[in-house]
mmCIF file of C-alpha atoms in Angstrom:
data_model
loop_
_atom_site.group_PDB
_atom_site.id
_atom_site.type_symbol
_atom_site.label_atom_id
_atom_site.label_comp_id
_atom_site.label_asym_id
_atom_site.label_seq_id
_atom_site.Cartn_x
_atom_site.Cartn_y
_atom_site.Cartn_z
ATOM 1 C CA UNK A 1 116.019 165.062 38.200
ATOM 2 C CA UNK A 2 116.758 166.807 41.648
ATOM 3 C CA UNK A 3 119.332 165.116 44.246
ATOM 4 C CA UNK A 4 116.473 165.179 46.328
ATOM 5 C CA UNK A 5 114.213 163.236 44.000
ATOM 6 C CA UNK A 6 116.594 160.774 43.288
ATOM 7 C CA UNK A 7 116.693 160.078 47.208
ATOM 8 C CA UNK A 8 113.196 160.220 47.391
ATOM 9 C CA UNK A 9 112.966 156.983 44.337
ATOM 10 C CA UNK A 10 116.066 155.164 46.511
ATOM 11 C CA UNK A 11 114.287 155.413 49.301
ATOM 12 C CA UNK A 12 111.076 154.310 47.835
ATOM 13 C CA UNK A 13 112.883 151.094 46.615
ATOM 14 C CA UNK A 14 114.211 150.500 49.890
ATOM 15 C CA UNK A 15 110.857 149.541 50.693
ATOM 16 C CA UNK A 16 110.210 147.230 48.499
ATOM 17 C CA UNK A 17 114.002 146.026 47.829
ATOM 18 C CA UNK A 18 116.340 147.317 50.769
ATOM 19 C CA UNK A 19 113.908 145.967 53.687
ATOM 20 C CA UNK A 20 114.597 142.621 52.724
ATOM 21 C CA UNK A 21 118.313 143.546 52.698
ATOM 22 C CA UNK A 22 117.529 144.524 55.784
ATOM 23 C CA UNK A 23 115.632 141.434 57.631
ATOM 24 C CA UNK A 24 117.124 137.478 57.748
ATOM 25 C CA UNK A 25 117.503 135.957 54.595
ATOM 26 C CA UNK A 26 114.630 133.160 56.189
ATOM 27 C CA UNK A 27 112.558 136.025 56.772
ATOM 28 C CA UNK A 28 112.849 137.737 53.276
ATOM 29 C CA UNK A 29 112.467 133.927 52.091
ATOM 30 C CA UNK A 30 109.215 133.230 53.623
ATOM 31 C CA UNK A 31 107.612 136.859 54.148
ATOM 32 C CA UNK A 32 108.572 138.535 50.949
ATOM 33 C CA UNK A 33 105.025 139.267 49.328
ATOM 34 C CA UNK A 34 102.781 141.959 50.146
ATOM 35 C CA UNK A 35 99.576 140.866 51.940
ATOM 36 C CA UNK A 36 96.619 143.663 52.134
ATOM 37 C CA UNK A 37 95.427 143.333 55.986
ATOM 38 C CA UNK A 38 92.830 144.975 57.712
ATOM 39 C CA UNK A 39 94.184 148.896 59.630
ATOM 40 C CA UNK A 40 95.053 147.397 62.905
ATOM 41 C CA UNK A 41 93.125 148.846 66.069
ATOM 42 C CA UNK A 42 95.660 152.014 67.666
ATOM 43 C CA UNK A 43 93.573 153.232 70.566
ATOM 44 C CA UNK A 44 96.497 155.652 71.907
ATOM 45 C CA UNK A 45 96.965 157.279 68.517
ATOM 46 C CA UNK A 46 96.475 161.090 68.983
ATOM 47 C CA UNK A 47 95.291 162.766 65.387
ATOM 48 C CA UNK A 48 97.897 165.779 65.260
ATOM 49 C CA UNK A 49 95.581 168.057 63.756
ATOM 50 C CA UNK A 50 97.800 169.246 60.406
ATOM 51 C CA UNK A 51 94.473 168.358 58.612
ATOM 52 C CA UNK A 52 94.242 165.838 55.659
ATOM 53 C CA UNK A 53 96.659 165.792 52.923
ATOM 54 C CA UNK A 54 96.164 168.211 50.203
ATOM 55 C CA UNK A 55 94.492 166.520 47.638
ATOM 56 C CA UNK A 56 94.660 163.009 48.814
ATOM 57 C CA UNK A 57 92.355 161.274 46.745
ATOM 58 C CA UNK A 58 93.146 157.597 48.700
ATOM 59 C CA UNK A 59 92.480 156.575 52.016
ATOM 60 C CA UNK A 60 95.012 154.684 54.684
ATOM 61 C CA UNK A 61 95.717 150.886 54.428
ATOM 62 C CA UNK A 62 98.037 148.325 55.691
ATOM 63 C CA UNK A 63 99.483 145.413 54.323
ATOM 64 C CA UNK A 64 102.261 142.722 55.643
ATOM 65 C CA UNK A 65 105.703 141.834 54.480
ATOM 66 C CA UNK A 66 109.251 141.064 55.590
ATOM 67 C CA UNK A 67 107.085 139.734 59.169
ATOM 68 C CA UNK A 68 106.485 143.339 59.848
ATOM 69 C CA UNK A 69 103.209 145.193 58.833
ATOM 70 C CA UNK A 70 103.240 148.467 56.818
ATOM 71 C CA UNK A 71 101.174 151.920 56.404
ATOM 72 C CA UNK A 72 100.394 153.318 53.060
ATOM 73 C CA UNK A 73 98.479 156.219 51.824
ATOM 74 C CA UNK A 74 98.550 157.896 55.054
ATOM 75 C CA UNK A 75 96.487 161.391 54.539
ATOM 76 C CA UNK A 76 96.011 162.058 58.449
ATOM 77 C CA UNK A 77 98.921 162.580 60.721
ATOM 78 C CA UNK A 78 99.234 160.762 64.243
ATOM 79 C CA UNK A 79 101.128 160.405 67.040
ATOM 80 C CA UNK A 80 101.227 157.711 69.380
ATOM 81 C CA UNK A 81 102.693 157.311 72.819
ATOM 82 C CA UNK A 82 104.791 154.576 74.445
ATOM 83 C CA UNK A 83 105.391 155.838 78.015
ATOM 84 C CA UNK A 84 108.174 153.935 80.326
ATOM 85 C CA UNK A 85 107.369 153.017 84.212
ATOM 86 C CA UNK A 86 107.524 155.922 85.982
ATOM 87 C CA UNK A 87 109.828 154.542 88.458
ATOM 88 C CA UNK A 88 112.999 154.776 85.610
ATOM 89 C CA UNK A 89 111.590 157.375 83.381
ATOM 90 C CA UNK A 90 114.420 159.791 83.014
ATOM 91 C CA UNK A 91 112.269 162.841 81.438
ATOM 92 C CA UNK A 92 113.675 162.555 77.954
ATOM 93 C CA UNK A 93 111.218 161.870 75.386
ATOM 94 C CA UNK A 94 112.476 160.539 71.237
ATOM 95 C CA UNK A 95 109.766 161.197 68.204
ATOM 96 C CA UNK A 96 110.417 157.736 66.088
ATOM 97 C CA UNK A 97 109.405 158.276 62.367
ATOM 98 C CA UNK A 98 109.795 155.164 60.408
ATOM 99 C CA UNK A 99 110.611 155.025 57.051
ATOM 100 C CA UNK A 100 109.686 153.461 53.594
ATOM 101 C CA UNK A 101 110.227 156.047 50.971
ATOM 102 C CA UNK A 102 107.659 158.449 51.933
ATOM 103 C CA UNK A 103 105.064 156.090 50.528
ATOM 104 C CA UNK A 104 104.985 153.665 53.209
ATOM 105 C CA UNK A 105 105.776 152.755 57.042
ATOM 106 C CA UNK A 106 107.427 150.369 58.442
ATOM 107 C CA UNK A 107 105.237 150.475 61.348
ATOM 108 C CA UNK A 108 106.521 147.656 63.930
ATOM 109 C CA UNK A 109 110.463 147.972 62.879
ATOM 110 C CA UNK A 110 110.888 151.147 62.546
ATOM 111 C CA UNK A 111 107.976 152.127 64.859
ATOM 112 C CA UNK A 112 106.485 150.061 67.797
ATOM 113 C CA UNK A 113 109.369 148.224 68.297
ATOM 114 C CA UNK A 114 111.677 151.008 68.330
ATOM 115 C CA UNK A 115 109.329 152.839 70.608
ATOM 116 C CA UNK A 116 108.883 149.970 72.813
ATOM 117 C CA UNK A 117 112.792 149.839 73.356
ATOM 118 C CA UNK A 118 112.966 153.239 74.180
ATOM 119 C CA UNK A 119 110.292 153.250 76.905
ATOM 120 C CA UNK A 120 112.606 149.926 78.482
ATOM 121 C CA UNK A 121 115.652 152.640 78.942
ATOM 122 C CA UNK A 122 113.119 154.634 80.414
ATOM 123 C CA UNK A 123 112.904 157.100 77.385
ATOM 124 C CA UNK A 124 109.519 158.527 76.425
ATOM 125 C CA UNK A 125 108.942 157.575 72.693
ATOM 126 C CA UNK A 126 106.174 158.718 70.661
ATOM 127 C CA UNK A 127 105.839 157.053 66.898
ATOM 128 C CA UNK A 128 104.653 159.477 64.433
ATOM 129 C CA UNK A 129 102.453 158.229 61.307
ATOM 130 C CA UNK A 130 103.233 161.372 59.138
ATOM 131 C CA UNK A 131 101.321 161.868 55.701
ATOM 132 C CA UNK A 132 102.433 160.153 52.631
ATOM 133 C CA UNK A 133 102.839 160.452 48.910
ATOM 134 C CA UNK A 134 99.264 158.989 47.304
ATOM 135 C CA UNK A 135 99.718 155.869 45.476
ATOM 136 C CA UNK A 136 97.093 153.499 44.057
ATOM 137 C CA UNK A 137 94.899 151.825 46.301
ATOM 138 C CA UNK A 138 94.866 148.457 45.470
ATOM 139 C CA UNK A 139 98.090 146.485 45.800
ATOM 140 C CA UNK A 140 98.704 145.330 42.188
ATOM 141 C CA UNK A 141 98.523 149.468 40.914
ATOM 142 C CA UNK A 142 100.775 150.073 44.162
ATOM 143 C CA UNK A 143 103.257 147.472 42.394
ATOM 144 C CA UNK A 144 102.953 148.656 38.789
ATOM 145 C CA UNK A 145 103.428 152.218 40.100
ATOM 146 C CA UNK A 146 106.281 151.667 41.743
ATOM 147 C CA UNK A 147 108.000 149.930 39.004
ATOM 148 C CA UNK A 148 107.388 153.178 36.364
ATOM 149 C CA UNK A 149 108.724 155.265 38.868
ATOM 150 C CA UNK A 150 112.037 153.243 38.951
ATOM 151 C CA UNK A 151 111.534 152.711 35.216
ATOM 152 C CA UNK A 152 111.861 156.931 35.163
ATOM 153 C CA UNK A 153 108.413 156.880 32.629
ATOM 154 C CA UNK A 154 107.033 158.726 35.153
ATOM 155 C CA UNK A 155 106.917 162.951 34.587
ATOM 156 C CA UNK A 156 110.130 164.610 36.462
ATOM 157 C CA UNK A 157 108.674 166.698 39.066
ATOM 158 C CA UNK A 158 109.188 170.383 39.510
ATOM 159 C CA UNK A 159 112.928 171.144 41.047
ATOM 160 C CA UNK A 160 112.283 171.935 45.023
ATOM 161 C CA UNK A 161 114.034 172.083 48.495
ATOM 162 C CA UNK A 162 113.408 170.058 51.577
ATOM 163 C CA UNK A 163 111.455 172.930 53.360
ATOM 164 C CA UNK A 164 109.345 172.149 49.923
ATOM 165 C CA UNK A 165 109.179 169.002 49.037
ATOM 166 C CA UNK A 166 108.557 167.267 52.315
ATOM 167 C CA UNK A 167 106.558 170.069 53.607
ATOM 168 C CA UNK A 168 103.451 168.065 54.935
ATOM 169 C CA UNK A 169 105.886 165.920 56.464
ATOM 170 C CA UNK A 170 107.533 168.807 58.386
ATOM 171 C CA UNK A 171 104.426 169.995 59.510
ATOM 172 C CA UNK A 172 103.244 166.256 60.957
ATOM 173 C CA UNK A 173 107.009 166.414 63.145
ATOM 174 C CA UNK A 174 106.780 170.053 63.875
ATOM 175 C CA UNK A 175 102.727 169.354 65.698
ATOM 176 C CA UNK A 176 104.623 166.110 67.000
ATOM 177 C CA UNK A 177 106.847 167.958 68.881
ATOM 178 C CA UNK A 178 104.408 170.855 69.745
ATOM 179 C CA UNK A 179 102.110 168.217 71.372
ATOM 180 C CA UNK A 180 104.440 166.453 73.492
ATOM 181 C CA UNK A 181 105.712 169.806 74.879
ATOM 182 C CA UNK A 182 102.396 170.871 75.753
ATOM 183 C CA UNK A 183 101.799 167.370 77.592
ATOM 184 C CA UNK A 184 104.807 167.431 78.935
ATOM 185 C CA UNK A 185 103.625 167.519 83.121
ATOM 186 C CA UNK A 186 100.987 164.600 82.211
ATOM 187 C CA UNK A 187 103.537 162.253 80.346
ATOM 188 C CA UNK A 188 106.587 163.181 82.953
ATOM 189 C CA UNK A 189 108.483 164.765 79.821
ATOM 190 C CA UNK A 190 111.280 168.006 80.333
ATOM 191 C CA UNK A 191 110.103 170.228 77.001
ATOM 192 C CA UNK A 192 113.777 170.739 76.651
ATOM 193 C CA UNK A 193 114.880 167.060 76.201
ATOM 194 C CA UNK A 194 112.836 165.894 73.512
ATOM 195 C CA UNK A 195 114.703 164.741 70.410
ATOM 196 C CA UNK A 196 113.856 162.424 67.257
ATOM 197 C CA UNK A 197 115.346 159.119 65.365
ATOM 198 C CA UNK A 198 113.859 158.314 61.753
ATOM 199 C CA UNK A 199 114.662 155.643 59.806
ATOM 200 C CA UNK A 200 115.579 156.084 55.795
ATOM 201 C CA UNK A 201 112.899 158.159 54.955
ATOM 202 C CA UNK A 202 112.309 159.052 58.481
ATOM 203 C CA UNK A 203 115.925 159.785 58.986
ATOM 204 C CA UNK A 204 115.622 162.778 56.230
ATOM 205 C CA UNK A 205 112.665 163.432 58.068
ATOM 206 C CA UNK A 206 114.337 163.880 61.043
ATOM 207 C CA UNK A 207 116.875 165.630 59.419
ATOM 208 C CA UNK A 208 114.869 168.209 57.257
ATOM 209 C CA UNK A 209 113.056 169.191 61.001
ATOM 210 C CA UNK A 210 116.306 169.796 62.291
ATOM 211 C CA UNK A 211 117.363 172.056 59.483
ATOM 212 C CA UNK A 212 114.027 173.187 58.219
ATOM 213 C CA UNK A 213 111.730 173.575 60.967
ATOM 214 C CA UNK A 214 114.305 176.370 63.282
ATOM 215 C CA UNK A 215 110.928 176.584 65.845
ATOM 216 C CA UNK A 216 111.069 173.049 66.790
ATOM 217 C CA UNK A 217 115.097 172.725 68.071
ATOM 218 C CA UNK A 218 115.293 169.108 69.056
ATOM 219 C CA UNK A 219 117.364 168.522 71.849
ATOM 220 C CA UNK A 220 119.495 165.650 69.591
ATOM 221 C CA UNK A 221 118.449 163.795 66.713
ATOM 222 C CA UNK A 222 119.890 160.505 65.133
ATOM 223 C CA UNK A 223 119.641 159.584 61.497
ATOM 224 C CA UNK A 224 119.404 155.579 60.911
ATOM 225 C CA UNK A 225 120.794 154.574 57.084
ATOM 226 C CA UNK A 226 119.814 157.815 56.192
ATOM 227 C CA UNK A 227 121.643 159.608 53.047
ATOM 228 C CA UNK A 228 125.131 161.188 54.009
ATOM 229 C CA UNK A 229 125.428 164.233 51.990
ATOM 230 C CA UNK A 230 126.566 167.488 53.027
ATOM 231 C CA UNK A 231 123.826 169.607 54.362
ATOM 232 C CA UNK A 232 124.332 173.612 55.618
ATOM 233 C CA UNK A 233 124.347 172.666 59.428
ATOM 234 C CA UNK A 234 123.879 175.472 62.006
ATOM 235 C CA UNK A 235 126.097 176.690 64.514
ATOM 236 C CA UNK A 236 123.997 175.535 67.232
ATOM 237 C CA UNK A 237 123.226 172.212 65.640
ATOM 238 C CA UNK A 238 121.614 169.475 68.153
ATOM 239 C CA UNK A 239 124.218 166.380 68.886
ATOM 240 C CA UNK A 240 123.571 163.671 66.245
ATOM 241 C CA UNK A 241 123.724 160.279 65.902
ATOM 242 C CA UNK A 242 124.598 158.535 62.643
ATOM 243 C CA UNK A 243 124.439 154.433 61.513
ATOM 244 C CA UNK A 244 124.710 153.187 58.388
ATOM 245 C CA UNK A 245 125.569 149.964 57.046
ATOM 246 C CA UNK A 246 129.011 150.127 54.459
ATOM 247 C CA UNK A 247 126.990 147.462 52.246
ATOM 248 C CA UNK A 248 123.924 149.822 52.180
ATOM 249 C CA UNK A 249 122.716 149.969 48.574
ATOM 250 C CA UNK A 250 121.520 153.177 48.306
ATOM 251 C CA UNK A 251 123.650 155.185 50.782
ATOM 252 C CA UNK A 252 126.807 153.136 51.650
ATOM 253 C CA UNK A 253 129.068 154.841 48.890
ATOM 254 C CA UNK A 254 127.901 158.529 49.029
ATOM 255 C CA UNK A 255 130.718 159.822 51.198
ATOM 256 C CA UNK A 256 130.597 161.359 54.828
ATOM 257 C CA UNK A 257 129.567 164.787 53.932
ATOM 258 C CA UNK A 258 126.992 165.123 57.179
ATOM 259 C CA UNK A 259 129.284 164.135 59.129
ATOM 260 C CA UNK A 260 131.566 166.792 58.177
ATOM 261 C CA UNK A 261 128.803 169.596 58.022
ATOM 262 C CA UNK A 262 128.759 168.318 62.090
ATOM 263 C CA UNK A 263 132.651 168.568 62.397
ATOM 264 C CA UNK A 264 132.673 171.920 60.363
ATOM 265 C CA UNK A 265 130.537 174.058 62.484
ATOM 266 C CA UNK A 266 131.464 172.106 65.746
ATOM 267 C CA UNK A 267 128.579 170.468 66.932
ATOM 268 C CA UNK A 268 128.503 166.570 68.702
ATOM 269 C CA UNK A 269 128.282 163.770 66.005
ATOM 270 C CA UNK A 270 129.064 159.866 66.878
ATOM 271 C CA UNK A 271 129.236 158.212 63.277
ATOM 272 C CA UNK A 272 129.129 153.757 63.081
ATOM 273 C CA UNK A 273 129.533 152.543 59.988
ATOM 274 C CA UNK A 274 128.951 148.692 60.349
ATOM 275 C CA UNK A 275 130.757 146.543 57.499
ATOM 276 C CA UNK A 276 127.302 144.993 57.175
ATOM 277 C CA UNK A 277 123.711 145.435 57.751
ATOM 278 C CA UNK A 278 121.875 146.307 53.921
ATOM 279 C CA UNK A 279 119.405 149.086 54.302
ATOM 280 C CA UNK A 280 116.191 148.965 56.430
ATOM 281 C CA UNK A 281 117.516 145.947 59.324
ATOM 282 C CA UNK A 282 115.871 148.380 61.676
ATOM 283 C CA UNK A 283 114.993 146.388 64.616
ATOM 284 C CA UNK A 284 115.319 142.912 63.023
ATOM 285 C CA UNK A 285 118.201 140.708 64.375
ATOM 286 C CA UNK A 286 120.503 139.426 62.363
ATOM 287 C CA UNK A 287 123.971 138.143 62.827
ATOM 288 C CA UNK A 288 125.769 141.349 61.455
ATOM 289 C CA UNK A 289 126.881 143.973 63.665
ATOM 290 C CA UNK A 290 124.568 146.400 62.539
ATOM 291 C CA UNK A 291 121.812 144.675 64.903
ATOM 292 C CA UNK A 292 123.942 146.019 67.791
ATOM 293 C CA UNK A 293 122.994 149.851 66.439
ATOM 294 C CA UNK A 294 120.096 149.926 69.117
ATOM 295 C CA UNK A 295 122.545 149.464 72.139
ATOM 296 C CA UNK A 296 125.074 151.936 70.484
ATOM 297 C CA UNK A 297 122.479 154.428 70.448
ATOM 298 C CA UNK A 298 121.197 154.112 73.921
ATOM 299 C CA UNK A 299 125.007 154.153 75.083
ATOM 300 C CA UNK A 300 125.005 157.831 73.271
ATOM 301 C CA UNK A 301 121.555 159.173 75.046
ATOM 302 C CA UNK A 302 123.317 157.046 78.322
ATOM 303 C CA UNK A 303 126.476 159.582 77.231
ATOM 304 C CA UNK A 304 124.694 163.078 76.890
ATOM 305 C CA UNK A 305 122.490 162.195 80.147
ATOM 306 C CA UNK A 306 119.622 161.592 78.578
ATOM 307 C CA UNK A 307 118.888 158.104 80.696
ATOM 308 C CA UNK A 308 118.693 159.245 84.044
ATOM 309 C CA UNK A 309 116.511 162.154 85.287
ATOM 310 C CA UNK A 310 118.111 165.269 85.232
ATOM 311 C CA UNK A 311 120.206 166.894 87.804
#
């Protein structure tokens, strides 16, 4: 089984294991099962036009847990915009991709909210609902197939790279960032400060754009408990922005390898490792330090200029 497979299953679990690492212990508690709900209305979602995912055979629902509500089966890509006041927006726009193992989203954690905070700095954010992996519709073969994939009964797949294996996902980010160039003038956005934060799976989302999609050069991108290994970083590599939690189960004892493939070729990286957090705490507050990774961010775009209109 690939590296990259193995991430993929980690991050798959963190879904339905690391998110509750991730919110209050009340909140896991209460909150913990997963409730099918009706797709919630999204009247500024803007269909990217990447088409429908090859051979999706299921169509989009949404279902509740943790507090938070979640995407699955997603076979059309979207993008939707949360726009600050234009008397502090500072022209710099973020694509958010949440995460949840490429099978799920973590819509309003990893998503709205995030978005929402953005927009308060006076950042442009745009939350992109990139395709998934197909899993059973109804909830209980959702369950079951999770549990044979962590069980390894399922078939290993064929051996491929990022630029491969989260191709349709590529494409989704690359017509993210396409779109909100080409609106730029309407939503008050410079073309050449747009950047991206993803969360878990959105983090190697964000990170396989960065690396994989050379068209698209983000201005900066920031990878939130996202998986630390080395990676072939180029020499003109956008500043990045790394947190992870040190009690993260699935990437808290993998070493610091991006951060060195930042160092190696020269390029801005700020790296917080919090002593505590889980995976997947996202937006939730908790009374770790990790819930203060928000405010460290916006202290790095507030750093690089990326807060105030440009001069």
């Amino acid at each position: 089984m690939t590296t990259i497979r193995k991430l993929a299953q980690g991050l798959a679990l963190a879904f339905s294991l690391g998110c509750a690492l991730g919110a209050s212990s009340s909140a896991f508690a209460q909150n913990d099962k997963m409730t099918p709900i009706a797709i919630p209305a999204q009247p500024d979602a803007i269909v990217l036009g990447t088409g429908p995912l090859p051979g999706a055979t299921v169509q989009e629902s949404w279902h509740s847990q943790y507090g938070s509500v979640f995407a699955r089966n997603v076979t059309v890509a979207t993008l939707t915009p949360f726009l600050p006041d234009p008397a502090k927006a500072s022209g710099a726009a973020v694509i958010v991709a949440p995460g949840g193992g490429f099978r799920t989203l973590s819509m309003n954690n990893e998503g709205w909210d995030v978005a929402k905070a953005l927009a308060d700095k006076g950042v442009a954010a745009f939350v992109l609902k990139y395709r998934l992996v197909q899993t059973p519709a109804d909830m209980a073969g959702f369950e079951r197939s999770m549990a044979q994939m962590f069980s390894g009964a399922a078939k290993p797949p064929v051996q491929r790279d990022p630029a491969v294996e989260y191709a349709p996902q590529i494409a989704d980010a690359r017509a993210a960032f396409a779109l909100v160039r080409t609106r730029a003038k309407t939503w008050h956005v410079d073309p050449d400060r747009v950047g991206m934060v993803g969360f878990s799976a959105g983090a190697m989302l964000t990170l396989a754009t960065a690396l994989h999609a050379p068209d698209v050069k983000p201005a900066f991108i920031a990878t939130i408990y996202g998986p630390l290994a080395p990676v072939t970083a180029p020499n003109d590599a956008p500043p990045l922005f790394v947190a992870l939690a040190a009690d993260d189960p699935l990437f808290g004892n993998g070493g610091f390898g991006l951060i060195d493939s930042w160092r190696g070729v020269k390029r801005p990286v700020e790296f917080h490792l919090y002593e505590q957090g889980g995976h997947g705490f996202g937006m939730y507050q908790k009374s770790t330090t990790s819930t203060g990774w928000f405010d460290d961010y916006a202290r790095w775009l507030a750093m690089h200029g990326y807060l105030r209109p440009k001069r």
